[in-house]
Short mmCIF file of C-alpha atoms and ligand atoms in Angstrom, two decimals:
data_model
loop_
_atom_site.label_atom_id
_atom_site.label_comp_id
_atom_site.label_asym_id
_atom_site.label_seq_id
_atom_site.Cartn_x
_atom_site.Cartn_y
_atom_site.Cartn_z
CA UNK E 24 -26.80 14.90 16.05
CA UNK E 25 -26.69 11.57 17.96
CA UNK E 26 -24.94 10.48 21.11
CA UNK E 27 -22.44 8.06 19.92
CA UNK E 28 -20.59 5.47 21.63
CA UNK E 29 -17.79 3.76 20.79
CA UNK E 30 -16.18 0.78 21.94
CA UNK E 31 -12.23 0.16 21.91
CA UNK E 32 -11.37 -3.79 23.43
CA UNK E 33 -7.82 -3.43 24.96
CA UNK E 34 -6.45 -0.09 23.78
CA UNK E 35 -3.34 -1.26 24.73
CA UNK E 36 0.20 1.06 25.02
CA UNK E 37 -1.35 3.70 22.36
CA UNK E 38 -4.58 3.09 20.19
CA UNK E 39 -4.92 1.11 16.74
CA UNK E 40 -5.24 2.77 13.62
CA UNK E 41 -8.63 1.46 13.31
CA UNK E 42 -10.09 3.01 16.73
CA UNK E 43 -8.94 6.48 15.56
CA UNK E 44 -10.98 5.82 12.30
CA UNK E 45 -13.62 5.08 14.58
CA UNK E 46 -13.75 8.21 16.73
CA UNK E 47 -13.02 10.35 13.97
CA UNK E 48 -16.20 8.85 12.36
CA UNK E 49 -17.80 9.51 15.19
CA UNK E 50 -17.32 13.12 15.75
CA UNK E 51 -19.37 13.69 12.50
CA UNK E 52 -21.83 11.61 14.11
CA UNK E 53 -22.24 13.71 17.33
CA UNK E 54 -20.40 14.48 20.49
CA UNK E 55 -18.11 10.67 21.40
CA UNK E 56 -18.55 8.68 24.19
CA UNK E 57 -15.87 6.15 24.48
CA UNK E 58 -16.39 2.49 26.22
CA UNK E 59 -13.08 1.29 27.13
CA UNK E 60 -12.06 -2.36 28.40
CA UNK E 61 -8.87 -3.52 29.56
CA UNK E 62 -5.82 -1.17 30.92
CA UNK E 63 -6.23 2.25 29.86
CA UNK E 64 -2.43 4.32 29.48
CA UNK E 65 -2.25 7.69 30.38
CA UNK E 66 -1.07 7.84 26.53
CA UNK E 67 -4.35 6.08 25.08
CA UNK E 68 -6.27 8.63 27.70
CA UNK E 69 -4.37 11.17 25.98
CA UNK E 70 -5.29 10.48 21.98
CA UNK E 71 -8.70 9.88 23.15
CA UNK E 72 -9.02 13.81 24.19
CA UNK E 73 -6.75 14.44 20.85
CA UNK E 74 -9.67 12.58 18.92
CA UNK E 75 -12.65 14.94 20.46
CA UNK E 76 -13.74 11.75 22.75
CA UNK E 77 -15.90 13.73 25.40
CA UNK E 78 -16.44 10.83 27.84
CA UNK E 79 -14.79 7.61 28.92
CA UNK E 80 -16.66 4.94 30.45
CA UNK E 81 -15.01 2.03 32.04
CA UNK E 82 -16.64 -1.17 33.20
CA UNK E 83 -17.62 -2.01 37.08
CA UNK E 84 -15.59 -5.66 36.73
CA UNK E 85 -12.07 -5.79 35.61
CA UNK E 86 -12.14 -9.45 34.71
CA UNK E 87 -14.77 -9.38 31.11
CA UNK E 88 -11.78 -10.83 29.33
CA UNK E 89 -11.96 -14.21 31.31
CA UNK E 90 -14.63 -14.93 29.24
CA UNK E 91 -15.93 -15.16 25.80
CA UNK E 92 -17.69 -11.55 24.64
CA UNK E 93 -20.95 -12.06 25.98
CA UNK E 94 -20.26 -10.15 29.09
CA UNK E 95 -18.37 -7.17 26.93
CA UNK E 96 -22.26 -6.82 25.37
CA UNK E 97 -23.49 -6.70 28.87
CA UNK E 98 -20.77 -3.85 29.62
CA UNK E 99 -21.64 -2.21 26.24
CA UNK E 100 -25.76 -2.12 26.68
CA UNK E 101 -25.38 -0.51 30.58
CA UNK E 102 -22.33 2.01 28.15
CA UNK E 103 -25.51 2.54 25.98
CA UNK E 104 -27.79 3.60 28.85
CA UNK E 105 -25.77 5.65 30.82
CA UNK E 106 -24.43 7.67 27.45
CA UNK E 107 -27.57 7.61 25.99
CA UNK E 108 -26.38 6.86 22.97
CA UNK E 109 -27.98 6.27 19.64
CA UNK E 110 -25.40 5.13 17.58
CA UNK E 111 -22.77 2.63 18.46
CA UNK E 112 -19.58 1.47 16.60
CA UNK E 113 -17.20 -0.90 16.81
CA UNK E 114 -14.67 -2.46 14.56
CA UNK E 115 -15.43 -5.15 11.91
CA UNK E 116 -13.08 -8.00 13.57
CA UNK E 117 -14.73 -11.25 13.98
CA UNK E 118 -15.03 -10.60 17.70
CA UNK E 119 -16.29 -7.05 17.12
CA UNK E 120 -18.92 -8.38 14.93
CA UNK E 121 -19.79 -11.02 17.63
CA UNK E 122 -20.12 -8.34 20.63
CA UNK E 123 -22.70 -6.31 18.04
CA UNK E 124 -24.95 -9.07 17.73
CA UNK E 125 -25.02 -9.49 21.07
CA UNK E 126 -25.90 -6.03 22.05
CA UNK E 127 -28.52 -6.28 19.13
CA UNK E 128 -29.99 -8.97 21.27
CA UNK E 129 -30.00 -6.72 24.30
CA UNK E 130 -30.96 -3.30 23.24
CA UNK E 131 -33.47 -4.37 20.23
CA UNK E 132 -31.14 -2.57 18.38
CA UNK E 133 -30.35 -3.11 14.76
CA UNK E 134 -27.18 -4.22 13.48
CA UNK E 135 -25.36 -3.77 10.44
CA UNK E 136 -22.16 -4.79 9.54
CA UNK E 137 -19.21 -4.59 7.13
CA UNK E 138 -19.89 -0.61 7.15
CA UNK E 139 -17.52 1.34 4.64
CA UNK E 140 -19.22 4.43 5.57
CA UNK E 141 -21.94 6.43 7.57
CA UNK E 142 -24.02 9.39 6.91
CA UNK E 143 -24.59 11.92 9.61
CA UNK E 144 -28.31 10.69 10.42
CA UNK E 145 -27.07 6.95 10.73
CA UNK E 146 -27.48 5.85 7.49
CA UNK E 147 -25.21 3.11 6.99
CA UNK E 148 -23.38 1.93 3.37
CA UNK E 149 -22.15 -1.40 2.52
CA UNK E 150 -20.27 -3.08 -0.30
CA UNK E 151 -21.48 -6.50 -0.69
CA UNK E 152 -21.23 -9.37 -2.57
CA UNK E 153 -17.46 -9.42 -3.37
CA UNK E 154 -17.84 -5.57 -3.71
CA UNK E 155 -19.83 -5.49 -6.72
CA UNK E 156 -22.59 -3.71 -5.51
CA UNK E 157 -22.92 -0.75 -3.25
CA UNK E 158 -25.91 -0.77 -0.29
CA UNK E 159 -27.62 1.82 1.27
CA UNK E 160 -29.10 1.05 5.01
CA UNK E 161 -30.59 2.70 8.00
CA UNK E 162 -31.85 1.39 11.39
CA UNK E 163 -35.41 1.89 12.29
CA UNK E 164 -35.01 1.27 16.10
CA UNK E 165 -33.84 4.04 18.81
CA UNK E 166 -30.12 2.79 18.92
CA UNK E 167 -28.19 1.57 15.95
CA UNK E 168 -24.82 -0.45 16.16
CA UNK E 169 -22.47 -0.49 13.90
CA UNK E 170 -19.32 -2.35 12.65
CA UNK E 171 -17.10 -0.68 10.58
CA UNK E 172 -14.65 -1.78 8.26
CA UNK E 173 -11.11 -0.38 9.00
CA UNK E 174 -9.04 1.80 6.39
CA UNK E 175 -12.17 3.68 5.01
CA UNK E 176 -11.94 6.66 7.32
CA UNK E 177 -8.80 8.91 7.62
CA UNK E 178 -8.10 9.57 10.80
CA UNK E 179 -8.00 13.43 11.83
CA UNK E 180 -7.40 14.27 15.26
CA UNK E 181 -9.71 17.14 16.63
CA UNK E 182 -8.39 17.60 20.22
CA UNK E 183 -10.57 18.11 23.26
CA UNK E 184 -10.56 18.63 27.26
CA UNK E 185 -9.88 15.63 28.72
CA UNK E 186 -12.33 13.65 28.83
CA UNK E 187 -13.92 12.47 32.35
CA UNK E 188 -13.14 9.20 32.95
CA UNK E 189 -16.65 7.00 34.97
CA UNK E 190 -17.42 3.53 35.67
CA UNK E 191 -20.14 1.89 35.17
CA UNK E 192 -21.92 -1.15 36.72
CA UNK E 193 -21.91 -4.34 34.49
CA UNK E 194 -24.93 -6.38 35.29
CA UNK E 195 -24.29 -9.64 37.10
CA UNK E 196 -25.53 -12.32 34.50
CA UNK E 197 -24.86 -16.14 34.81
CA UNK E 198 -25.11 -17.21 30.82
CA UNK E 199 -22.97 -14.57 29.92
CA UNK E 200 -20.18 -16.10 32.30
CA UNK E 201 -20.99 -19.60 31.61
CA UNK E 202 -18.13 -20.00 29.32
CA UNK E 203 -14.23 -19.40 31.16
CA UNK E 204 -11.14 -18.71 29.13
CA UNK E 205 -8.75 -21.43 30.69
CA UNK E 206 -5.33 -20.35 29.07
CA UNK E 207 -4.25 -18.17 26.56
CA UNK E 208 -0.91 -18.25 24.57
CA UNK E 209 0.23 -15.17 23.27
CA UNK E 210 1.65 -15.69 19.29
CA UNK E 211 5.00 -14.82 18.20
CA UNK E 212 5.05 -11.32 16.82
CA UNK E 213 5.77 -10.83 13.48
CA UNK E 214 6.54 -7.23 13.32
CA UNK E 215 4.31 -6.85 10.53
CA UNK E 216 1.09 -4.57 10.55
CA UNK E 217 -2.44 -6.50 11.41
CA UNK E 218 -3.68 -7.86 7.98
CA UNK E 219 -7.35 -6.02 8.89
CA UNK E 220 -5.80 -2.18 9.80
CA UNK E 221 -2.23 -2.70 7.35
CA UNK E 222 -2.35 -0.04 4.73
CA UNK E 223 -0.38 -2.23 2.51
CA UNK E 224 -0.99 -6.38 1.71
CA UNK E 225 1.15 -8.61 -0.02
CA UNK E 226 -0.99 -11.80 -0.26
CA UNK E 227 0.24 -14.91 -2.25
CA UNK E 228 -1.50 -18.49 -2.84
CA UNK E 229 -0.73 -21.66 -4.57
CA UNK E 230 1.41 -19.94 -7.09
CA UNK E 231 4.26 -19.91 -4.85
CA UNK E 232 4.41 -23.58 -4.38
CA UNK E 233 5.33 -23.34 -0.43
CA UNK E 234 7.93 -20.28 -0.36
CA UNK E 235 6.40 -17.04 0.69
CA UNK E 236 9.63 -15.94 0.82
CA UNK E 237 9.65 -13.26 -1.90
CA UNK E 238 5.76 -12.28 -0.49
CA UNK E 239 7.60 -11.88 2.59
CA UNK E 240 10.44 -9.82 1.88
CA UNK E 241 8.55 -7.60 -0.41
CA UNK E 242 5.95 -7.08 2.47
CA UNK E 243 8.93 -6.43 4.28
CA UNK E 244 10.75 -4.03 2.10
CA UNK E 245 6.68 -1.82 2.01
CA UNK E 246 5.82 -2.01 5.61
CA UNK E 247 3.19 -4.56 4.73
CA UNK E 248 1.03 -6.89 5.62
CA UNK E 249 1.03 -10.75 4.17
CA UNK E 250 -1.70 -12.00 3.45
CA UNK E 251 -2.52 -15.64 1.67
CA UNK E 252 -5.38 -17.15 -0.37
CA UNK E 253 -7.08 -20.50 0.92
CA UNK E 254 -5.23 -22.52 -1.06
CA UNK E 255 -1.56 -21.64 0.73
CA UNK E 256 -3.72 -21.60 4.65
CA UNK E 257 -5.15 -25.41 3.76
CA UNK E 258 -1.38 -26.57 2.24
CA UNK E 259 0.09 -25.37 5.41
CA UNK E 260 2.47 -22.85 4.05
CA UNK E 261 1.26 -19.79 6.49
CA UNK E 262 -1.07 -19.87 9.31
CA UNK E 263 -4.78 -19.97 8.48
CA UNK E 264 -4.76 -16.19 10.49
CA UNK E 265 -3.79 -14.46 6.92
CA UNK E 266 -6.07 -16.08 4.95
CA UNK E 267 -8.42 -13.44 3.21
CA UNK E 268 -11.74 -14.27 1.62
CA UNK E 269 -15.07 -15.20 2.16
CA UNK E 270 -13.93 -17.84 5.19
CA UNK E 271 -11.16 -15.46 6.17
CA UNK E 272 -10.43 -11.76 6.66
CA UNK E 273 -11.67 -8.99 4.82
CA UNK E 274 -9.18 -6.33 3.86
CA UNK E 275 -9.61 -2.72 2.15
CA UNK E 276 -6.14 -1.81 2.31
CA UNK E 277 -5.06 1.45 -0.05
CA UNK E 278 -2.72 -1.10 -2.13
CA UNK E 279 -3.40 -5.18 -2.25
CA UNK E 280 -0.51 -7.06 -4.22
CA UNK E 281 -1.60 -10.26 -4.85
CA UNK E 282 0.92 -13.16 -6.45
CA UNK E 283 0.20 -16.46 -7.68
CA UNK E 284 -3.50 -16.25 -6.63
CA UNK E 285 -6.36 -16.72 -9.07
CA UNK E 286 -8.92 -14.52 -7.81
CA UNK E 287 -11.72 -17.09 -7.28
CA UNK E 288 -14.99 -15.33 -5.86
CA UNK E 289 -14.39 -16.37 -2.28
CA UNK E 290 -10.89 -14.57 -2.69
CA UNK E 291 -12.29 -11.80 -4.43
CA UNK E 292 -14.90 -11.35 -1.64
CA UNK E 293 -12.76 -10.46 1.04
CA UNK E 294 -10.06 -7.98 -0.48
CA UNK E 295 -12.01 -6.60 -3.67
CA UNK E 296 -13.03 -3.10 -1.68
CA UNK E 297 -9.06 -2.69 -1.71
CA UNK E 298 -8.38 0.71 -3.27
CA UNK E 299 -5.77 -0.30 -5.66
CA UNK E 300 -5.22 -3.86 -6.92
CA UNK E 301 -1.99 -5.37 -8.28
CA UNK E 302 -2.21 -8.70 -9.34
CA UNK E 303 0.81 -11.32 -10.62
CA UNK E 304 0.21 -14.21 -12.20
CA UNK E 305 1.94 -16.13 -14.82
CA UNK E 306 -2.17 -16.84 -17.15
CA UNK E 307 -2.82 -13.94 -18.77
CA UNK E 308 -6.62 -14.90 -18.55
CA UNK E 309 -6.30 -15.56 -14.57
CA UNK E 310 -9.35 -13.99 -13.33
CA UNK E 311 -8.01 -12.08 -10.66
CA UNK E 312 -6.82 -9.80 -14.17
CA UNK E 313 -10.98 -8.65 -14.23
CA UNK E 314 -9.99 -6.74 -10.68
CA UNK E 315 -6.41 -5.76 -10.88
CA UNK E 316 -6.12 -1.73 -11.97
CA UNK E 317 -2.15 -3.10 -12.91
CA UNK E 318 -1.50 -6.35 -14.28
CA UNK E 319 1.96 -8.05 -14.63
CA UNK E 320 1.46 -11.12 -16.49
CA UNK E 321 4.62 -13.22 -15.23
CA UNK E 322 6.18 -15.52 -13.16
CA UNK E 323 6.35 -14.27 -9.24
CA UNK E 324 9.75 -15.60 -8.61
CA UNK E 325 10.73 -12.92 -11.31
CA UNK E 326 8.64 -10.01 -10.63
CA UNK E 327 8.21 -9.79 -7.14
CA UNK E 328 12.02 -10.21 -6.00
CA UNK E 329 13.20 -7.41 -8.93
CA UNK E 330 9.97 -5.18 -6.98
CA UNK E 331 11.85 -5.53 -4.09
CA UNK E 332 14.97 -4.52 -4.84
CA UNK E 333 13.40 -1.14 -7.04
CA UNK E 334 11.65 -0.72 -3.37
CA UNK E 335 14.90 -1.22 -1.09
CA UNK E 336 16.70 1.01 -4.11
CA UNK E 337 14.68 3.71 -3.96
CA UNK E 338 13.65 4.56 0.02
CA UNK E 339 17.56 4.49 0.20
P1 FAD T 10 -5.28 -21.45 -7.71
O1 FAD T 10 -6.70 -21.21 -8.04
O2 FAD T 10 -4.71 -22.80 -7.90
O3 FAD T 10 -4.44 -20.37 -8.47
C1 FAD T 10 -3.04 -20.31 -8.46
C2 FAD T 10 -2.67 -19.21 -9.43
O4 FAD T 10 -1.29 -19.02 -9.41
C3 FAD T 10 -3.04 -19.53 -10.89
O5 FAD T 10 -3.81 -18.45 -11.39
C4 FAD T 10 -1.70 -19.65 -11.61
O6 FAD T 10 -1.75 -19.15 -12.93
C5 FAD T 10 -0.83 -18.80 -10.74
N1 FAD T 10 0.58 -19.18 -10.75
C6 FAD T 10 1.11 -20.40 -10.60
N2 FAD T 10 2.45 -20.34 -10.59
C7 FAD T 10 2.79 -19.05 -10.76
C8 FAD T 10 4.01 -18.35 -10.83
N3 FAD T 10 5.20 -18.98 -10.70
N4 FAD T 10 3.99 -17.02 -11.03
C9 FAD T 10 2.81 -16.34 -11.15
N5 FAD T 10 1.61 -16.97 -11.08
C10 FAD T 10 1.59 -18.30 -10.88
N6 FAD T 10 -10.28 -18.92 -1.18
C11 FAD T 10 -9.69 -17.87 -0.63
O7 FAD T 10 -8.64 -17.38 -1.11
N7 FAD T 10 -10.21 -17.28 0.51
C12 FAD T 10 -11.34 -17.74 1.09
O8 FAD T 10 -11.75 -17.20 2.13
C13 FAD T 10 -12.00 -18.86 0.50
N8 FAD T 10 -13.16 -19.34 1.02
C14 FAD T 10 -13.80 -20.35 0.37
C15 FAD T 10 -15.05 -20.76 0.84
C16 FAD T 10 -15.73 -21.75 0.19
C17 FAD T 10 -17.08 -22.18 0.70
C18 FAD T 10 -15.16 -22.38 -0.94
C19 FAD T 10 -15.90 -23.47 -1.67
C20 FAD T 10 -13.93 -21.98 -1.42
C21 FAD T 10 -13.22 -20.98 -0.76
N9 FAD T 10 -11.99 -20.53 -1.21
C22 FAD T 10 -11.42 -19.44 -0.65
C23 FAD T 10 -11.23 -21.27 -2.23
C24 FAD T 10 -11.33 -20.65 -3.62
O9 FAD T 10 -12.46 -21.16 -4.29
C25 FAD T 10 -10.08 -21.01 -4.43
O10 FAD T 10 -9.97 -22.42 -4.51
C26 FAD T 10 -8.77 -20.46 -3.88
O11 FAD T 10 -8.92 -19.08 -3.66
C27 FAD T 10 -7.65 -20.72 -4.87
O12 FAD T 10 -6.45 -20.27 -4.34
P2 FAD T 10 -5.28 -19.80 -5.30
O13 FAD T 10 -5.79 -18.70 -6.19
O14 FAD T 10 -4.10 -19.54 -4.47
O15 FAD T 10 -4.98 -21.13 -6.14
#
């Protein structure tokens, strides 16, 4: 069994679905180091020993998020060291993906991405190309880091000692500084679930000719995500943050309802992994009908306001 570390970016007030998927993938990996940036709650502390973590390690400087992620590699590579870890994970996000490359770089390590799953010796799977095929991959250096998809794990909580909490020293490097964050702006909340972690998407494109307002309020009425094809992002309808796809996110929710969308292979390719598929659309011979396991051939403005008031009806 391998010394694994895992990284969790800003735990935050109490952890993301996503890192618990994480450490519980972990523990079949080996005993769970955890490399935390960012404020750490007594509460995050807390699920971190409820999720077997055995070890926390916290970084020397408490400023890596004035910068871009190359110093959150450097953090992660002296993690890897002083754990002695084998195995690394983080999550899929763009950034996440980012910060693996750049340990790659570091540690010679190899990197794989988009990981639905892992084997207890390290071997790694992946479903690629738009999910139609399944891959098999393994690492042949001494540490392997991996990104890993959220919503393939279920998260189990196997609860632990505390764990004890060290620092350690992040090396001093000028490139990885060279580039300051200047301002952030935090973005209105939505009260929705993120669109990588949600459970549940609701994603509608050019079918709904500018109102996501049925997408919305059945999102609303499931506890759901939206999420949009390219088409709606490049009219301006919703931000291009829900867009899911090849040049967007990739979800693997359990359900993804999709409305007015045609299921064009750069659609296809970043929500096809989702467990079940609903798809709405007024052409019978739409091709996002070759995915869907239920079909409702009909117009959204219909369908999707009568599903939310069955919904509403129903949980009372
Ligand atoms: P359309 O293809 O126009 O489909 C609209 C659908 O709505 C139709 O099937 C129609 O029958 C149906 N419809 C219309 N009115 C109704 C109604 N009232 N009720 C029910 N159904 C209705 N696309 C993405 O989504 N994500 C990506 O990340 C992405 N990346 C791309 C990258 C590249 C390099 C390229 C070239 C393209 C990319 N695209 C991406 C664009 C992609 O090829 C499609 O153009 C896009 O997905 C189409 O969006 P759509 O299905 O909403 O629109």
């Amino acid at each position: 069994m391998a010394n694994v570390l895992v990284f969790i970016d800003n735990p935050g007030a109490s952890l993301k679905k996503a890192h618990l998927e994480l450490l519980t993938l972990a523990r079949t990996l080996g005993s769970s180091t955890v490399a935390v940036n960012g404020d750490l709650t007594e509460a995050a502390t807390a699920t971190l020993a409820e999720y077997g973590a055995t070890a926390v390690l916290r970084p020397s400087s408490a400023d890596l998020d004035d910068f871009l992620v190359a110093p959150k590699a450097a953090f992660l590579a002296a993690a890897v060291e002083s754990a002695g870890a084998g195995i690394v994970l983080l999550d899929n996000s763009p950034e996440g993906k980012e910060i693996a490359a750049r340990l790659g770089i570091r540690l010679n390590a190899g990197v794989i991405t988009d990981v639905v799953a892992v084997d207890p010796d390290g071997t790694a799977h992946k479903s690629v190309l738009a999910g139609s095929y399944n891959t098999t991959c393994k690492a042949t250096t001494p540490v392997t880091v991996l990104t890993v998809k959220a919503n393939n794990v279920t998260p189990e909580p196997a609860p632990a000692a505390a764990p004890a909490v060290s620092t350690v020293e992040v090396p001093a490097d000028a490139a990885a500084t060279a580039a300051r964050i200047t301002g952030r702006e935090q973005k209105v909340a939505s009260g929705r679930p993120d669109l990588t972690d949600a459970r549940i998407v609701v994603a509608g494109g050019r079918g709904l000719d500018g109102d996501f307002g049925p997408v919305e309020e059945l999102a609303d009425a499931l506890g759901a995500a939206v999420g949009a094809s390219r088409a709606a992002t490049d009219a301006g309808w919703i931000s291009h943050d829900a867009q899911v796809g090849q040049t967007g996110k990739t979800v693997s929710p359990q359900l993804y309802i999709s409305a007015g969308i045609s299921g064009a292979i750069q659609q296809k390719a970043g929500m096809q992994t989702s467990k079940v598929i609903v798809a709405i659309n007024k052409d019978a011979d739409s091709p996002v009908f070759e995915i869907a396991d239920f079909g409702i051939v009909g117009d959204l403005f219909d369908v999707l306001p009568q599903a939310t008031a069955e919904i509403k009806k129903r949980k009372g």
